[in-house]
Amino acid sequence: MPDSSVVWLNSGTTLTYRYNFSEYRREVMLNGEAFFKVAPNKKLPFNVHCNDVVVSVLGTAFNVNAYPETEKVSIALESGQVELSHTQIKSFRYTMKPGELAVYNLLSNAIQVNNTDVSRYASWKDGQLIFRNEPIKTVFEKLERWYNIHIEVIDEKVYESIFTGTFQNESYEQIFKLIEYSCPIGCRIQHKSDSASLPKIIISRK
């Protein structure tokens, strides 16, 4: 970026900022997921806007997940310090410490903070997908974005499953074979019939 900060964007993500970025203010708007390594500047904080949630830093490394369909903003702090605030709720402030994961629910305006292994939340920038006891619905959402596929679930009981796995360079066909092996789930793959359609995976309960 113009201020020497470095940003990795995950699939389906947009990051926008003004033409005079770093001249008077460092403000970006995030829709999706990104990992930031922010160049230090005590005079100009770096602000990431995700809906009404604002992540403010001076110089640090962190991951932000703010895909609109999830209705939440998740921040995993690798190093340094960040402050969370809300554009509509002036009383809300939270200062994160390294190793913390903060999840802000945009519907209830509630925040949940836990200590975690931050590396697995930023592994995507190195071409890895890491799932640790992840709800299968969350797994499907990430796989849809990562592989640009469509997943159709025809039995709601599928969502009772959780999944653990680490992937790098595997095809989505290989991943769904492992999901079938690990969970009581059946996966049927329909490859795209034309260039405009996405591959579809139909999910059912075994």
Coordinates of C-alpha atoms in Angstrom, one line a residue:
M1 CA 0.0 0.0 0.0
P2 CA 1.1 3.7 -0.3
D3 CA 2.3 3.7 3.4
S4 CA 4.3 0.5 3.0
S5 CA 1.7 -1.6 4.8
V6 CA 1.1 -5.0 3.3
V7 CA -2.3 -6.6 2.8
W8 CA -3.3 -10.1 1.7
L9 CA -6.8 -10.5 0.3
N10 CA -8.8 -13.7 0.5
S11 CA -11.1 -14.9 -2.2
G12 CA -14.3 -12.8 -2.8
T13 CA -12.8 -9.8 -1.0
T14 CA -12.7 -6.1 -1.8
L15 CA -10.6 -3.4 -0.1
T16 CA -11.1 0.2 -1.0
Y17 CA -9.4 3.5 0.2
R18 CA -9.2 7.1 -0.9
Y19 CA -6.7 8.4 -3.5
N20 CA -5.0 10.5 -0.7
F21 CA -4.5 7.5 1.6
S22 CA -1.5 8.0 3.9
E23 CA -1.4 11.7 3.3
Y24 CA -3.9 12.8 6.0
R25 CA -5.4 9.5 7.2
R26 CA -5.1 5.8 6.8
E27 CA -8.6 4.5 6.3
V28 CA -9.7 1.4 4.4
M29 CA -13.0 -0.3 3.8
L30 CA -13.0 -4.1 4.0
N31 CA -15.7 -6.4 2.5
G32 CA -14.5 -10.0 3.0
E33 CA -11.3 -11.3 4.6
A34 CA -7.8 -9.8 4.7
F35 CA -4.5 -10.1 6.7
F36 CA -2.8 -6.9 7.5
K37 CA 0.9 -6.0 8.3
V38 CA 0.6 -2.4 9.1
A39 CA 3.6 0.0 8.8
P40 CA 4.1 1.9 12.1
N41 CA 3.0 5.5 12.2
K42 CA 2.2 7.0 15.6
K43 CA 0.8 10.2 14.0
L44 CA -1.6 8.3 11.6
P45 CA -3.5 5.3 13.0
F46 CA -4.5 2.7 10.4
N47 CA -8.3 2.2 10.5
V48 CA -10.1 -0.8 9.0
H49 CA -13.9 -0.3 8.5
C50 CA -16.1 -3.4 8.5
N51 CA -19.7 -2.4 8.4
D52 CA -20.0 -0.4 11.7
V53 CA -17.0 -2.0 13.4
V54 CA -13.7 -0.2 13.2
V55 CA -10.3 -1.8 13.8
S56 CA -7.7 0.9 14.8
V57 CA -3.9 0.2 14.9
L58 CA -0.6 2.0 14.9
G59 CA 1.6 -0.9 13.6
T60 CA 0.8 -4.5 13.9
A61 CA -0.2 -7.8 12.2
F62 CA -3.8 -9.1 12.3
N63 CA -6.5 -11.0 10.3
V64 CA -10.0 -9.6 9.8
N65 CA -12.9 -11.7 8.5
A66 CA -16.0 -9.6 7.6
Y67 CA -17.9 -11.4 4.8
P68 CA -21.4 -9.8 4.8
E69 CA -23.2 -13.2 4.8
T70 CA -21.7 -14.2 8.1
E71 CA -23.2 -11.1 9.9
K72 CA -20.2 -10.9 12.2
V73 CA -16.7 -9.4 12.2
S74 CA -13.8 -11.7 13.4
I75 CA -10.4 -10.2 14.3
A76 CA -7.4 -12.4 15.1
L77 CA -4.4 -10.5 16.5
E78 CA -0.9 -11.9 15.7
S79 CA 1.2 -9.1 17.1
G80 CA 1.0 -5.5 18.4
Q81 CA -2.2 -4.0 19.7
V82 CA -5.5 -3.1 18.1
E83 CA -8.6 -1.2 19.4
L84 CA -12.1 -2.1 18.3
S85 CA -14.9 0.5 18.2
H86 CA -18.3 1.0 16.7
T87 CA -19.5 3.9 14.6
Q88 CA -23.0 3.9 16.2
I89 CA -22.3 2.7 19.7
K90 CA -19.8 5.3 21.1
S91 CA -19.4 3.6 24.4
F92 CA -18.0 0.4 22.8
R93 CA -14.3 0.1 23.0
Y94 CA -12.1 -3.0 23.3
T95 CA -8.3 -3.3 23.2
M96 CA -7.1 -6.6 21.9
K97 CA -3.9 -8.4 23.0
P98 CA -1.8 -10.7 20.8
G99 CA -3.2 -14.3 20.6
E100 CA -6.8 -13.1 21.0
L101 CA -9.7 -13.8 18.7
A102 CA -12.6 -11.3 18.9
V103 CA -15.9 -12.0 17.2
Y104 CA -18.4 -9.2 17.0
N105 CA -22.0 -10.1 16.2
L106 CA -23.5 -7.4 14.0
L107 CA -27.0 -8.4 14.9
S108 CA -26.8 -8.6 18.7
N109 CA -23.9 -6.1 19.1
A110 CA -22.2 -8.7 21.4
I111 CA -18.5 -9.4 21.4
Q112 CA -16.9 -12.7 22.3
V113 CA -13.1 -12.9 23.0
N114 CA -11.0 -16.0 23.4
N115 CA -7.3 -16.9 23.3
T116 CA -6.5 -18.9 20.3
D117 CA -3.8 -20.1 17.8
V118 CA -3.9 -17.1 15.5
S119 CA -1.9 -18.8 12.8
R120 CA -4.8 -21.0 11.7
Y121 CA -6.9 -17.9 11.0
A122 CA -4.3 -16.5 8.7
S123 CA -3.2 -19.7 7.1
W124 CA -5.2 -19.0 4.0
K125 CA -2.6 -16.3 2.9
D126 CA 0.0 -19.1 2.7
G127 CA -2.4 -21.4 0.6
Q128 CA -3.6 -23.5 3.6
L129 CA -7.0 -24.3 4.9
I130 CA -7.1 -25.3 8.5
F131 CA -10.2 -26.5 10.3
R132 CA -10.2 -27.4 14.0
N133 CA -13.5 -28.8 15.3
E134 CA -15.2 -26.4 13.0
P135 CA -19.0 -26.5 12.4
I136 CA -19.6 -28.1 9.0
K137 CA -21.6 -25.1 7.9
T138 CA -18.6 -22.8 8.4
V139 CA -16.4 -25.3 6.6
F140 CA -18.8 -25.3 3.6
E141 CA -18.9 -21.5 3.5
K142 CA -15.1 -21.3 3.4
L143 CA -14.8 -24.0 0.7
E144 CA -17.4 -22.2 -1.5
R145 CA -15.3 -19.1 -1.5
W146 CA -12.0 -20.8 -1.8
Y147 CA -12.9 -23.0 -4.7
N148 CA -15.6 -20.9 -6.3
I149 CA -18.2 -23.7 -6.1
H150 CA -21.8 -24.0 -5.0
I151 CA -22.8 -26.3 -2.1
E152 CA -26.4 -27.3 -1.8
V153 CA -27.5 -29.0 1.5
I154 CA -30.7 -31.0 1.2
D155 CA -30.8 -32.3 4.8
E156 CA -30.5 -29.8 7.7
K157 CA -29.1 -32.6 10.0
V158 CA -25.9 -32.3 8.1
Y159 CA -25.2 -29.1 10.1
E160 CA -24.9 -31.2 13.3
S161 CA -21.4 -32.3 12.2
I162 CA -18.1 -30.8 13.0
F163 CA -14.9 -31.3 11.0
T164 CA -11.1 -31.2 11.5
G165 CA -8.6 -31.1 8.7
T166 CA -5.6 -29.3 7.1
F167 CA -5.3 -28.8 3.4
Q168 CA -2.9 -27.4 0.9
N169 CA -3.1 -27.9 -2.9
E170 CA -5.8 -30.5 -2.6
S171 CA -8.7 -30.4 -5.1
Y172 CA -12.2 -29.9 -3.8
E173 CA -13.0 -33.4 -4.9
Q174 CA -10.3 -34.8 -2.6
I175 CA -11.5 -32.6 0.3
F176 CA -15.1 -33.8 0.0
K177 CA -14.0 -37.4 -0.1
L178 CA -12.3 -36.8 3.2
I179 CA -15.4 -35.1 4.6
E180 CA -17.5 -38.1 3.6
Y181 CA -15.0 -40.4 5.4
S182 CA -14.9 -38.3 8.6
C183 CA -18.6 -37.3 8.9
P184 CA -22.0 -39.0 8.4
I185 CA -22.4 -37.0 5.2
G186 CA -22.8 -37.9 1.5
C187 CA -21.4 -35.7 -1.2
R188 CA -22.4 -35.8 -4.9
I189 CA -20.4 -33.6 -7.3
Q190 CA -22.1 -32.2 -10.4
H191 CA -19.4 -30.6 -12.6
K192 CA -20.4 -27.5 -14.4
S193 CA -22.2 -27.9 -17.7
D194 CA -21.1 -24.7 -19.3
S195 CA -18.5 -21.9 -18.7
A196 CA -21.1 -19.7 -16.9
S197 CA -22.1 -22.2 -14.2
L198 CA -20.3 -23.3 -11.0
P199 CA -19.5 -26.8 -10.0
K200 CA -22.2 -28.0 -7.6
I201 CA -21.8 -30.3 -4.6
I202 CA -25.0 -31.8 -3.2
I203 CA -24.8 -32.7 0.5
S204 CA -27.0 -35.2 2.2
R205 CA -27.0 -37.1 5.5
K206 CA -25.8 -40.7 5.4

